[in-house]
Amino acid sequence: MRSARGLVLAALVGAAAACSKGGGEPAQAEKPLVGGLGKRLAAGPVADLKLTKDGAHATFLRNPKRPPIQGVSPLMVLGELGLVSVKDESVRFVGQGVSNRPGSVLFSPDSRWLFFVEAYNSASESGILRTLPLGKAGEPEQRGRAVSFVTVSPNGKAFAFVDGGVLRVAPLEPGSTARTVATEVSTAQFTPDGAFLVVHHRRAAGAGLELARVEEARPPVRLGDPVGDWVISPDGRHVAFAVDSRSTRDTRDLWVGSIPEGRPSRVGSGVTAFAFSPDSALLARLEGGRADSPGKLVVGPAAGGAGRMLGERTGKFWFSPDGKAIAALTNYDEKKSWGRLTYADVPDGKPVDLATRVSTTVWSPDNRHLAFNSTVFQPLPSVDLWLYGRGKPSARKLMPNVYGYDFGPGGVLYLRAECIREARACNLQRVDPGIPDGKSTPILEGVFGFRPSEAGNRMLVTYARTDAETYDVAVLNLKTNVRVTLEERILLPALFADPEGSKVVYLVSQGDRSGFYVCDQVP
């Protein structure tokens, strides 16, 4: 992409000579016109980059190919699973026939274990489950032969998997023995403390929902059936689930059960969506709705019981991170996917209408601000970005024609505006909500996507190319305002491998240059 932006980026290549390049590559490849600053650790066609939470290990698929059967997603591929030690810059290949299907490759929450399903059968949607402790010598250990689902406890002490329809659970240790929990199972989820499993049976077996103990072989507690959606409260004390109504056709009733006792009670009918607040104190749901008609927003105690109606014909809702406020799209237009934005402090605050024709919202991590968009038609059609500060009488308009926004570390609001090429090239700007009536500050032009580092000192940005379905990736130092292009023709995503953003991993897709790359010195 030889644009004015490309020429500017090319001029910056010399400034980034400190980035490691070339040495130790599996094969030499021609340097690109722009970038070429990363070190290739594995060569060949690649796909499906994943990274542990601590950034120490990554996985990818080498030589990805479409499965040889009809009827599967056109995006599905099978390949050889590569495991990368980012610190040591070493790669080993640990599995064959691994899919990019969600759930086929997982890391434990503590970044100590890798789970993957190899020899994946696209027809039966199952394969051989293997586990491998990260950072240690040894080969992957087989755990199941026809595994269709895997989940890991949040505390990293156990894992569960469905093998041929049988749910088994085992301690997360080498050589541990798995015990049978239930049969005819579809999925399951650990409670936050890892002490219980909520078990969902297959639809053909009644779609029942049960509660089972992880460390004791007691019979599971039956919660209800047939169950569709279900969710566990963040504190692990309750589970809410939707049951097909026995009195009204094509509707669902909402029930809540306590953990570990069970004892489910019915709390609403005609429920189309529901969620616990992040502090686990409240349960919000859309009641009295049908597939073609949004319901009313009701918020009540997490344990069930009577709630308070906050809005009619509600399409979506979002709790604040602290669970003390809620935003919702009321008077929802399903064809337009927008509604009137209603805000309320919960459980007792009065609802306040902030804007109309709103389709998306984002809460700031510090709970102080709510950003949202609003479509207008006069004087010209535009999607405007607004900001509401909790406790303020109204919201304020920040900028017209915004096509993406999110809060970063420290509560800074980043946005993409003044877009061209169907919003694939936008101006990246920032707003500090803490400054009264603060204006947006331009950062970069022509940006497709952005990702701030966890520490908030660097920004990873991508540029959509016009000659291929690939992207160029750069890093901007937000303190020095120095930007350096790392590479051309990458596949999304590119990821920071540490909180400071001093190391980036990514996949390149360009002939002989294709492979897994790392750049360990960014501006």
Short mmCIF file of C-alpha atoms in Angstrom, two decimals:
data_model
loop_
_atom_site.label_atom_id
_atom_site.label_comp_id
_atom_site.label_asym_id
_atom_site.label_seq_id
_atom_site.Cartn_x
_atom_site.Cartn_y
_atom_site.Cartn_z
CA MET A 1 0.00 0.00 0.00
CA ARG A 2 2.12 2.87 -1.34
CA SER A 3 0.20 5.84 -0.01
CA ALA A 4 1.39 9.05 1.62
CA ARG A 5 0.97 7.25 4.92
CA GLY A 6 3.08 4.37 3.63
CA LEU A 7 5.89 6.74 2.63
CA VAL A 8 5.88 8.28 6.10
CA LEU A 9 5.99 4.85 7.70
CA ALA A 10 8.85 3.80 5.44
CA ALA A 11 10.86 6.76 6.69
CA LEU A 12 10.46 5.45 10.22
CA VAL A 13 12.01 2.05 9.55
CA GLY A 14 15.50 3.23 10.39
CA ALA A 15 14.32 4.50 13.76
CA ALA A 16 13.40 0.97 14.76
CA ALA A 17 16.60 -0.84 13.87
CA ALA A 18 16.74 -2.10 17.45
CA CYS A 19 13.89 -4.53 16.72
CA SER A 20 15.30 -8.02 16.24
CA LYS A 21 15.07 -9.29 12.64
CA GLY A 22 16.08 -12.30 10.68
CA GLY A 23 18.50 -14.06 13.05
CA GLY A 24 17.52 -17.66 13.63
CA GLU A 25 14.70 -17.64 11.06
CA PRO A 26 13.60 -21.09 9.87
CA ALA A 27 14.04 -19.80 6.29
CA GLN A 28 15.15 -16.52 4.76
CA ALA A 29 12.52 -14.35 3.08
CA GLU A 30 12.66 -11.12 1.16
CA LYS A 31 12.32 -8.07 3.37
CA PRO A 32 9.08 -6.12 2.82
CA LEU A 33 9.09 -2.52 1.62
CA VAL A 34 7.79 -1.29 4.99
CA GLY A 35 8.36 -2.88 8.39
CA GLY A 36 10.13 -6.22 8.37
CA LEU A 37 11.33 -5.65 11.92
CA GLY A 38 10.13 -8.84 13.57
CA LYS A 39 11.90 -12.14 14.06
CA ARG A 40 10.27 -15.14 12.41
CA LEU A 41 10.16 -18.14 14.71
CA ALA A 42 8.18 -20.48 12.44
CA ALA A 43 7.75 -20.41 8.66
CA GLY A 44 4.84 -21.40 6.46
CA PRO A 45 1.12 -20.64 6.11
CA VAL A 46 -0.37 -19.89 9.54
CA ALA A 47 -3.66 -19.05 11.26
CA ASP A 48 -5.44 -18.72 14.61
CA LEU A 49 -3.03 -16.88 16.95
CA LYS A 50 -3.69 -17.27 20.68
CA LEU A 51 -1.74 -15.95 23.70
CA THR A 52 -1.73 -16.83 27.39
CA LYS A 53 -2.92 -14.21 29.83
CA ASP A 54 0.63 -13.67 31.10
CA GLY A 55 2.02 -13.41 27.55
CA ALA A 56 4.58 -16.17 28.13
CA HIS A 57 3.25 -18.66 25.57
CA ALA A 58 1.40 -18.51 22.27
CA THR A 59 -0.16 -21.01 19.89
CA PHE A 60 -0.95 -20.99 16.17
CA LEU A 61 -1.93 -23.40 13.40
CA ARG A 62 0.60 -24.17 10.66
CA ASN A 63 -0.48 -25.22 7.16
CA PRO A 64 -4.19 -24.64 7.86
CA LYS A 65 -6.56 -26.39 5.43
CA ARG A 66 -10.31 -26.65 5.00
CA PRO A 67 -11.79 -29.94 6.27
CA PRO A 68 -12.72 -32.28 3.39
CA ILE A 69 -16.46 -32.36 4.10
CA GLN A 70 -19.45 -30.23 3.18
CA GLY A 71 -21.65 -28.27 5.56
CA VAL A 72 -19.02 -26.82 7.91
CA SER A 73 -18.25 -23.14 8.39
CA PRO A 74 -16.25 -21.68 5.48
CA LEU A 75 -13.93 -20.19 8.10
CA MET A 76 -13.03 -23.54 9.71
CA VAL A 77 -9.52 -24.91 9.15
CA LEU A 78 -7.43 -27.78 10.50
CA GLY A 79 -3.69 -27.54 11.01
CA GLU A 80 -0.59 -28.45 12.99
CA LEU A 81 -0.58 -26.81 16.44
CA GLY A 82 2.55 -24.81 17.19
CA LEU A 83 3.43 -23.86 20.78
CA VAL A 84 5.72 -20.86 21.27
CA SER A 85 7.73 -19.89 24.33
CA VAL A 86 7.71 -16.13 23.78
CA LYS A 87 10.51 -15.50 26.27
CA ASP A 88 12.85 -18.17 24.88
CA GLU A 89 11.73 -17.58 21.27
CA SER A 90 11.41 -21.33 20.75
CA VAL A 91 8.71 -23.30 18.91
CA ARG A 92 7.57 -26.91 19.15
CA PHE A 93 4.72 -28.61 17.30
CA VAL A 94 2.52 -30.61 19.62
CA GLY A 95 -0.62 -31.68 17.73
CA GLN A 96 -2.00 -32.58 14.30
CA GLY A 97 -5.45 -31.93 12.85
CA VAL A 98 -6.26 -29.18 15.36
CA SER A 99 -9.20 -26.90 14.54
CA ASN A 100 -9.65 -23.15 14.86
CA ARG A 101 -13.16 -23.84 16.17
CA PRO A 102 -13.78 -21.99 19.48
CA GLY A 103 -12.83 -24.23 22.39
CA SER A 104 -10.43 -26.44 20.43
CA VAL A 105 -7.37 -24.73 21.99
CA LEU A 106 -7.52 -23.38 25.54
CA PHE A 107 -5.17 -22.12 28.23
CA SER A 108 -5.84 -22.44 31.95
CA PRO A 109 -6.71 -19.12 33.67
CA ASP A 110 -3.34 -19.14 35.46
CA SER A 111 -1.47 -19.64 32.12
CA ARG A 112 0.13 -22.86 33.37
CA TRP A 113 -1.63 -25.44 31.15
CA LEU A 114 -2.49 -25.94 27.48
CA PHE A 115 -5.55 -27.91 26.35
CA PHE A 116 -6.14 -28.89 22.73
CA VAL A 117 -8.31 -31.26 20.71
CA GLU A 118 -6.40 -32.95 17.87
CA ALA A 119 -7.44 -35.33 15.09
CA TYR A 120 -10.61 -33.24 15.00
CA ASN A 121 -13.54 -34.91 13.23
CA SER A 122 -15.63 -32.18 11.62
CA ALA A 123 -18.58 -34.53 11.14
CA SER A 124 -18.86 -35.57 14.81
CA GLU A 125 -17.39 -32.27 16.07
CA SER A 126 -15.03 -34.11 18.42
CA GLY A 127 -11.44 -35.28 18.71
CA ILE A 128 -8.66 -36.42 21.04
CA LEU A 129 -8.15 -34.17 24.08
CA ARG A 130 -4.57 -33.64 25.21
CA THR A 131 -3.14 -31.53 28.03
CA LEU A 132 0.36 -30.13 28.45
CA PRO A 133 1.93 -28.20 31.36
CA LEU A 134 3.55 -25.07 29.97
CA GLY A 135 7.21 -24.28 30.55
CA LYS A 136 8.06 -27.90 31.36
CA ALA A 137 9.56 -30.78 29.41
CA GLY A 138 7.35 -33.66 28.37
CA GLU A 139 4.81 -34.72 25.79
CA PRO A 140 1.08 -33.93 25.69
CA GLU A 141 -1.05 -36.34 27.71
CA GLN A 142 -4.17 -37.92 26.22
CA ARG A 143 -7.31 -37.35 28.31
CA GLY A 144 -10.21 -38.38 26.07
CA ARG A 145 -10.87 -39.86 22.62
CA ALA A 146 -14.13 -38.27 21.39
CA VAL A 147 -14.12 -34.93 23.19
CA SER A 148 -16.59 -32.26 22.09
CA PHE A 149 -16.31 -29.77 24.98
CA VAL A 150 -13.64 -28.67 27.50
CA THR A 151 -13.74 -26.24 30.41
CA VAL A 152 -11.22 -25.30 33.12
CA SER A 153 -11.99 -24.21 36.69
CA PRO A 154 -11.27 -20.53 37.42
CA ASN A 155 -8.91 -21.51 40.25
CA GLY A 156 -6.91 -23.78 37.93
CA LYS A 157 -7.34 -26.87 40.11
CA ALA A 158 -9.57 -29.00 37.88
CA PHE A 159 -10.86 -29.41 34.35
CA ALA A 160 -13.93 -31.07 32.87
CA PHE A 161 -14.66 -32.44 29.42
CA VAL A 162 -17.43 -34.17 27.49
CA ASP A 163 -16.13 -37.43 25.97
CA GLY A 164 -18.68 -39.26 23.82
CA GLY A 165 -21.48 -37.44 25.64
CA VAL A 166 -20.10 -38.34 29.09
CA LEU A 167 -19.02 -35.48 31.36
CA ARG A 168 -15.83 -36.24 33.27
CA VAL A 169 -13.88 -34.12 35.75
CA ALA A 170 -10.26 -34.49 36.85
CA PRO A 171 -7.67 -32.68 38.98
CA LEU A 172 -5.43 -30.50 36.82
CA GLU A 173 -2.31 -32.57 37.47
CA PRO A 174 -0.16 -34.85 35.30
CA GLY A 175 -1.57 -38.38 35.19
CA SER A 176 -4.73 -37.52 37.14
CA THR A 177 -7.75 -39.80 36.84
CA ALA A 178 -11.06 -38.45 35.58
CA ARG A 179 -14.34 -39.52 37.13
CA THR A 180 -17.75 -39.59 35.51
CA VAL A 181 -20.18 -36.84 36.53
CA ALA A 182 -23.12 -37.29 34.13
CA THR A 183 -24.11 -38.73 30.75
CA GLU A 184 -25.80 -37.23 27.68
CA VAL A 185 -24.13 -33.86 28.38
CA SER A 186 -23.79 -30.91 26.02
CA THR A 187 -21.79 -28.36 28.06
CA ALA A 188 -20.86 -27.49 31.64
CA GLN A 189 -19.37 -24.62 33.63
CA PHE A 190 -17.46 -24.40 36.91
CA THR A 191 -18.63 -22.01 39.61
CA PRO A 192 -16.12 -19.20 40.32
CA ASP A 193 -14.70 -21.06 43.34
CA GLY A 194 -14.30 -24.26 41.33
CA ALA A 195 -16.35 -26.29 43.84
CA PHE A 196 -19.35 -27.07 41.60
CA LEU A 197 -20.23 -27.77 38.00
CA VAL A 198 -23.45 -26.59 36.39
CA VAL A 199 -24.25 -29.33 33.87
CA HIS A 200 -26.41 -28.85 30.75
CA HIS A 201 -27.70 -32.01 29.09
CA ARG A 202 -28.25 -32.51 25.39
CA ARG A 203 -31.55 -31.40 23.88
CA ALA A 204 -32.25 -34.98 22.80
CA ALA A 205 -31.94 -36.04 26.45
CA GLY A 206 -34.33 -33.36 27.74
CA ALA A 207 -31.94 -30.36 27.98
CA GLY A 208 -31.98 -30.63 31.77
CA LEU A 209 -29.79 -28.45 34.00
CA GLU A 210 -28.07 -29.96 37.05
CA LEU A 211 -25.68 -28.94 39.81
CA ALA A 212 -22.83 -31.34 40.63
CA ARG A 213 -20.01 -31.24 43.17
CA VAL A 214 -16.49 -31.37 41.74
CA GLU A 215 -14.72 -33.31 44.51
CA GLU A 216 -17.55 -35.55 45.73
CA ALA A 217 -19.35 -38.29 43.83
CA ARG A 218 -22.82 -37.30 45.03
CA PRO A 219 -25.82 -37.45 42.69
CA PRO A 220 -26.30 -34.10 40.88
CA VAL A 221 -29.10 -31.76 42.01
CA ARG A 222 -31.73 -31.30 39.29
CA LEU A 223 -32.56 -27.64 38.59
CA GLY A 224 -34.97 -27.71 35.64
CA ASP A 225 -35.78 -28.80 32.09
CA PRO A 226 -35.89 -28.18 29.21
CA VAL A 227 -33.38 -25.36 29.69
CA GLY A 228 -32.10 -22.97 27.02
CA ASP A 229 -29.82 -20.17 28.23
CA TRP A 230 -28.33 -20.09 31.73
CA VAL A 231 -25.80 -18.01 33.67
CA ILE A 232 -23.97 -18.26 37.02
CA SER A 233 -23.72 -15.19 39.25
CA PRO A 234 -20.16 -13.77 39.63
CA ASP A 235 -20.07 -14.78 43.32
CA GLY A 236 -21.15 -18.33 42.47
CA ARG A 237 -24.15 -18.31 44.81
CA HIS A 238 -26.95 -18.42 42.22
CA VAL A 239 -27.70 -19.74 38.76
CA ALA A 240 -30.42 -18.25 36.55
CA PHE A 241 -31.88 -20.29 33.69
CA ALA A 242 -34.63 -20.07 31.09
CA VAL A 243 -37.10 -22.97 30.80
CA ASP A 244 -39.52 -23.53 27.94
CA SER A 245 -42.90 -22.33 29.19
CA ARG A 246 -45.51 -25.02 29.76
CA SER A 247 -48.38 -22.52 29.61
CA THR A 248 -47.50 -20.11 26.77
CA ARG A 249 -46.19 -21.37 23.46
CA ASP A 250 -42.83 -20.13 22.13
CA THR A 251 -41.92 -18.33 25.38
CA ARG A 252 -39.58 -19.05 28.27
CA ASP A 253 -39.88 -18.70 32.03
CA LEU A 254 -36.94 -17.49 34.13
CA TRP A 255 -35.94 -19.49 37.20
CA VAL A 256 -33.23 -18.92 39.81
CA GLY A 257 -31.59 -21.63 41.90
CA SER A 258 -29.22 -21.26 44.84
CA ILE A 259 -25.82 -22.92 45.02
CA PRO A 260 -25.33 -25.50 46.50
CA GLU A 261 -28.90 -26.16 47.65
CA GLY A 262 -30.69 -25.81 44.32
CA ARG A 263 -34.28 -24.95 45.33
CA PRO A 264 -35.17 -23.13 42.08
CA SER A 265 -37.95 -20.54 42.07
CA ARG A 266 -39.72 -18.92 39.13
CA VAL A 267 -39.11 -15.16 38.81
CA GLY A 268 -40.48 -14.15 35.41
CA SER A 269 -42.28 -15.20 32.23
CA GLY A 270 -41.79 -14.37 28.57
CA VAL A 271 -38.09 -13.79 29.30
CA THR A 272 -35.82 -13.15 26.31
CA ALA A 273 -32.58 -12.07 28.03
CA PHE A 274 -31.18 -11.92 31.56
CA ALA A 275 -27.94 -11.19 33.45
CA PHE A 276 -26.59 -10.81 36.99
CA SER A 277 -24.97 -7.54 38.01
CA PRO A 278 -21.15 -7.67 38.36
CA ASP A 279 -21.48 -7.37 42.16
CA SER A 280 -23.94 -10.31 42.18
CA ALA A 281 -26.58 -8.27 44.03
CA LEU A 282 -29.14 -7.95 41.23
CA LEU A 283 -30.74 -9.89 38.40
CA ALA A 284 -31.94 -7.99 35.33
CA ARG A 285 -34.25 -9.55 32.77
CA LEU A 286 -36.46 -8.70 29.81
CA GLU A 287 -39.96 -9.97 30.66
CA GLY A 288 -43.17 -10.32 28.69
CA GLY A 289 -41.45 -10.52 25.34
CA ARG A 290 -41.68 -12.78 22.33
CA ALA A 291 -39.40 -13.53 19.42
CA ASP A 292 -40.95 -10.63 17.48
CA SER A 293 -41.58 -8.27 20.40
CA PRO A 294 -39.09 -6.90 22.98
CA GLY A 295 -40.05 -7.19 26.63
CA LYS A 296 -39.86 -4.80 29.55
CA LEU A 297 -36.70 -4.37 31.62
CA VAL A 298 -37.13 -5.60 35.20
CA VAL A 299 -34.37 -5.46 37.84
CA GLY A 300 -34.70 -7.35 41.12
CA PRO A 301 -32.71 -9.27 43.75
CA ALA A 302 -30.25 -11.89 42.52
CA ALA A 303 -32.01 -14.56 44.57
CA GLY A 304 -35.28 -13.89 42.74
CA GLY A 305 -38.45 -12.23 43.92
CA ALA A 306 -40.25 -9.10 42.77
CA GLY A 307 -38.34 -6.61 40.67
CA ARG A 308 -38.79 -3.03 39.47
CA MET A 309 -39.71 -2.17 35.89
CA LEU A 310 -37.29 0.36 34.38
CA GLY A 311 -38.27 0.45 30.70
CA GLU A 312 -40.73 -0.80 28.07
CA ARG A 313 -39.83 -2.61 24.84
CA THR A 314 -36.19 -3.03 25.82
CA GLY A 315 -33.77 -4.54 23.34
CA LYS A 316 -30.45 -4.51 25.24
CA PHE A 317 -29.07 -3.55 28.65
CA TRP A 318 -25.68 -3.16 30.33
CA PHE A 319 -24.73 -3.00 34.02
CA SER A 320 -21.91 -0.68 35.07
CA PRO A 321 -18.73 -2.53 36.17
CA ASP A 322 -19.57 -1.94 39.85
CA GLY A 323 -23.18 -3.11 39.38
CA LYS A 324 -24.61 0.12 40.80
CA ALA A 325 -26.13 1.46 37.56
CA ILE A 326 -27.72 0.16 34.39
CA ALA A 327 -28.11 1.48 30.84
CA ALA A 328 -30.74 0.11 28.47
CA LEU A 329 -32.14 0.61 25.00
CA THR A 330 -35.88 1.08 25.49
CA ASN A 331 -38.57 1.64 22.84
CA TYR A 332 -36.33 -0.64 20.79
CA ASP A 333 -36.62 -0.81 16.99
CA GLU A 334 -35.47 -4.30 16.00
CA LYS A 335 -35.22 -3.47 12.30
CA LYS A 336 -32.96 -0.48 12.96
CA SER A 337 -31.21 -2.08 15.98
CA TRP A 338 -31.49 1.12 17.99
CA GLY A 339 -33.54 2.52 20.86
CA ARG A 340 -33.87 5.25 23.47
CA LEU A 341 -30.98 5.16 25.94
CA THR A 342 -32.32 4.98 29.49
CA TYR A 343 -30.03 5.21 32.53
CA ALA A 344 -30.82 4.41 36.17
CA ASP A 345 -28.97 3.93 39.42
CA VAL A 346 -30.01 0.55 40.82
CA PRO A 347 -31.87 -0.71 42.65
CA ASP A 348 -33.81 2.46 43.56
CA GLY A 349 -32.81 5.27 41.18
CA LYS A 350 -35.23 7.01 38.85
CA PRO A 351 -34.81 6.18 35.12
CA VAL A 352 -33.44 9.05 33.02
CA ASP A 353 -33.62 9.20 29.21
CA LEU A 354 -30.32 10.35 27.67
CA ALA A 355 -30.73 10.08 23.88
CA THR A 356 -32.63 8.45 21.01
CA ARG A 357 -31.57 6.17 18.15
CA VAL A 358 -28.73 4.68 20.22
CA SER A 359 -27.29 1.30 19.20
CA THR A 360 -24.12 0.77 21.28
CA THR A 361 -22.73 1.82 24.67
CA VAL A 362 -19.49 1.29 26.62
CA TRP A 363 -18.92 1.84 30.36
CA SER A 364 -15.58 3.21 31.55
CA PRO A 365 -13.59 0.80 33.77
CA ASP A 366 -13.79 3.27 36.69
CA ASN A 367 -17.64 3.35 36.49
CA ARG A 368 -17.67 7.14 36.10
CA HIS A 369 -18.65 7.51 32.46
CA LEU A 370 -20.91 5.99 29.83
CA ALA A 371 -20.07 6.51 26.16
CA PHE A 372 -22.69 5.89 23.49
CA ASN A 373 -23.53 6.62 19.87
CA SER A 374 -26.66 8.26 18.46
CA THR A 375 -27.77 8.43 14.84
CA VAL A 376 -28.95 11.82 13.55
CA PHE A 377 -30.29 12.91 10.16
CA GLN A 378 -30.14 16.72 10.38
CA PRO A 379 -28.40 18.73 9.12
CA LEU A 380 -26.57 15.68 7.63
CA PRO A 381 -26.77 11.96 8.45
CA SER A 382 -24.22 11.06 11.11
CA VAL A 383 -23.47 8.65 13.95
CA ASP A 384 -22.47 10.94 16.81
CA LEU A 385 -20.52 9.97 19.92
CA TRP A 386 -21.80 11.18 23.30
CA LEU A 387 -20.44 10.96 26.84
CA TYR A 388 -22.46 10.81 30.05
CA GLY A 389 -20.92 11.34 33.48
CA ARG A 390 -22.71 9.59 36.33
CA GLY A 391 -24.52 12.12 38.47
CA LYS A 392 -24.70 14.71 35.69
CA PRO A 393 -28.07 16.04 34.46
CA SER A 394 -27.37 15.19 30.81
CA ALA A 395 -24.83 13.84 28.32
CA ARG A 396 -22.58 15.92 26.08
CA LYS A 397 -21.80 15.43 22.41
CA LEU A 398 -18.16 14.66 21.64
CA MET A 399 -17.91 14.24 17.87
CA PRO A 400 -19.91 13.39 14.73
CA ASN A 401 -19.23 10.45 12.42
CA VAL A 402 -17.65 8.06 14.92
CA TYR A 403 -17.32 4.42 13.84
CA GLY A 404 -15.82 2.74 16.87
CA TYR A 405 -14.81 3.66 20.40
CA ASP A 406 -13.57 2.16 23.64
CA PHE A 407 -12.10 3.13 26.98
CA GLY A 408 -8.44 2.43 27.66
CA PRO A 409 -6.36 2.23 30.85
CA GLY A 410 -6.96 5.19 33.13
CA GLY A 411 -10.41 5.82 31.68
CA VAL A 412 -9.17 7.53 28.50
CA LEU A 413 -11.69 7.28 25.65
CA TYR A 414 -10.32 6.34 22.21
CA LEU A 415 -12.42 6.73 19.06
CA ARG A 416 -12.32 6.20 15.29
CA ALA A 417 -13.77 9.12 13.30
CA GLU A 418 -13.75 10.73 9.84
CA CYS A 419 -13.64 7.30 8.20
CA ILE A 420 -13.28 6.35 4.54
CA ARG A 421 -13.26 3.02 2.65
CA GLU A 422 -16.36 1.76 4.46
CA ALA A 423 -14.82 2.57 7.86
CA ARG A 424 -11.64 0.58 7.14
CA ALA A 425 -9.47 3.71 7.43
CA CYS A 426 -10.26 6.19 10.21
CA ASN A 427 -8.62 8.92 12.23
CA LEU A 428 -7.78 7.70 15.74
CA GLN A 429 -8.43 10.28 18.46
CA ARG A 430 -8.56 10.40 22.25
CA VAL A 431 -10.64 12.23 24.86
CA ASP A 432 -9.89 12.55 28.57
CA PRO A 433 -13.32 12.37 30.27
CA GLY A 434 -11.80 13.81 33.44
CA ILE A 435 -11.35 17.21 31.77
CA PRO A 436 -14.62 19.19 31.78
CA ASP A 437 -15.69 19.94 28.20
CA GLY A 438 -12.41 18.45 27.00
CA LYS A 439 -11.93 18.22 23.24
CA SER A 440 -10.68 15.23 21.27
CA THR A 441 -6.99 15.05 20.38
CA PRO A 442 -5.86 13.51 17.05
CA ILE A 443 -3.45 10.59 17.36
CA LEU A 444 -3.07 8.81 13.99
CA GLU A 445 -4.68 8.79 10.54
CA GLY A 446 -5.91 5.88 8.41
CA VAL A 447 -6.28 3.43 11.31
CA PHE A 448 -8.38 0.26 11.10
CA GLY A 449 -8.02 -1.12 14.64
CA PHE A 450 -6.30 -0.19 17.90
CA ARG A 451 -5.30 -1.85 21.15
CA PRO A 452 -3.68 0.04 24.07
CA SER A 453 -1.16 -1.80 26.23
CA GLU A 454 -2.28 -2.79 29.71
CA ALA A 455 0.00 -0.14 31.21
CA GLY A 456 -1.43 2.49 28.87
CA ASN A 457 1.94 3.68 27.55
CA ARG A 458 1.79 2.21 24.04
CA MET A 459 -0.82 1.70 21.34
CA LEU A 460 -0.86 -1.16 18.84
CA VAL A 461 -2.60 -0.10 15.61
CA THR A 462 -3.47 -1.87 12.37
CA TYR A 463 -4.03 -0.51 8.86
CA ALA A 464 -6.30 -2.32 6.39
CA ARG A 465 -4.59 -2.87 3.06
CA THR A 466 -6.31 -2.19 -0.26
CA ASP A 467 -4.53 -4.95 -2.20
CA ALA A 468 -5.23 -7.94 0.08
CA GLU A 469 -7.27 -9.11 3.07
CA THR A 470 -4.32 -8.46 5.35
CA TYR A 471 -3.12 -5.58 7.52
CA ASP A 472 -0.04 -3.57 8.41
CA VAL A 473 0.79 -3.31 12.12
CA ALA A 474 2.52 -0.46 13.97
CA VAL A 475 3.18 0.57 17.57
CA LEU A 476 2.88 4.12 18.86
CA ASN A 477 4.60 5.24 22.05
CA LEU A 478 1.94 7.44 23.66
CA LYS A 479 4.51 9.31 25.76
CA THR A 480 7.05 10.17 23.04
CA ASN A 481 4.58 10.13 20.11
CA VAL A 482 7.02 7.97 18.11
CA ARG A 483 5.34 5.48 15.77
CA VAL A 484 7.08 2.53 14.11
CA THR A 485 5.66 0.08 11.58
CA LEU A 486 6.59 -3.45 12.58
CA GLU A 487 5.29 -5.49 9.66
CA GLU A 488 3.24 -5.64 6.47
CA ARG A 489 0.51 -8.14 5.57
CA ILE A 490 -0.33 -9.62 8.94
CA LEU A 491 -3.43 -11.54 9.98
CA LEU A 492 -5.53 -10.22 12.84
CA PRO A 493 -5.02 -10.12 15.73
CA ALA A 494 -1.60 -8.73 16.64
CA LEU A 495 -1.06 -8.91 20.41
CA PHE A 496 1.08 -7.29 23.07
CA ALA A 497 2.91 -9.99 25.02
CA ASP A 498 3.49 -7.98 28.21
CA PRO A 499 1.73 -5.21 30.18
CA GLU A 500 4.21 -2.55 29.02
CA GLY A 501 3.68 -3.38 25.36
CA SER A 502 7.40 -3.94 24.81
CA LYS A 503 6.90 -7.17 22.84
CA VAL A 504 4.42 -7.96 20.05
CA VAL A 505 3.46 -11.28 18.46
CA TYR A 506 1.68 -11.65 15.13
CA LEU A 507 1.19 -13.86 12.05
CA VAL A 508 2.28 -12.82 8.56
CA SER A 509 0.46 -14.04 5.44
CA GLN A 510 2.57 -13.30 2.35
CA GLY A 511 4.13 -16.13 0.35
CA ASP A 512 7.65 -16.97 1.52
CA ARG A 513 7.38 -14.47 4.39
CA SER A 514 4.44 -16.26 6.03
CA GLY A 515 4.88 -17.44 9.60
CA PHE A 516 4.83 -16.62 13.32
CA TYR A 517 6.75 -13.48 14.30
CA VAL A 518 7.83 -11.66 17.44
CA CYS A 519 9.25 -8.14 17.77
CA ASP A 520 10.81 -7.48 21.17
CA GLN A 521 11.89 -3.83 20.92
CA VAL A 522 9.18 -1.33 20.09
CA PRO A 523 9.28 2.48 20.41
#
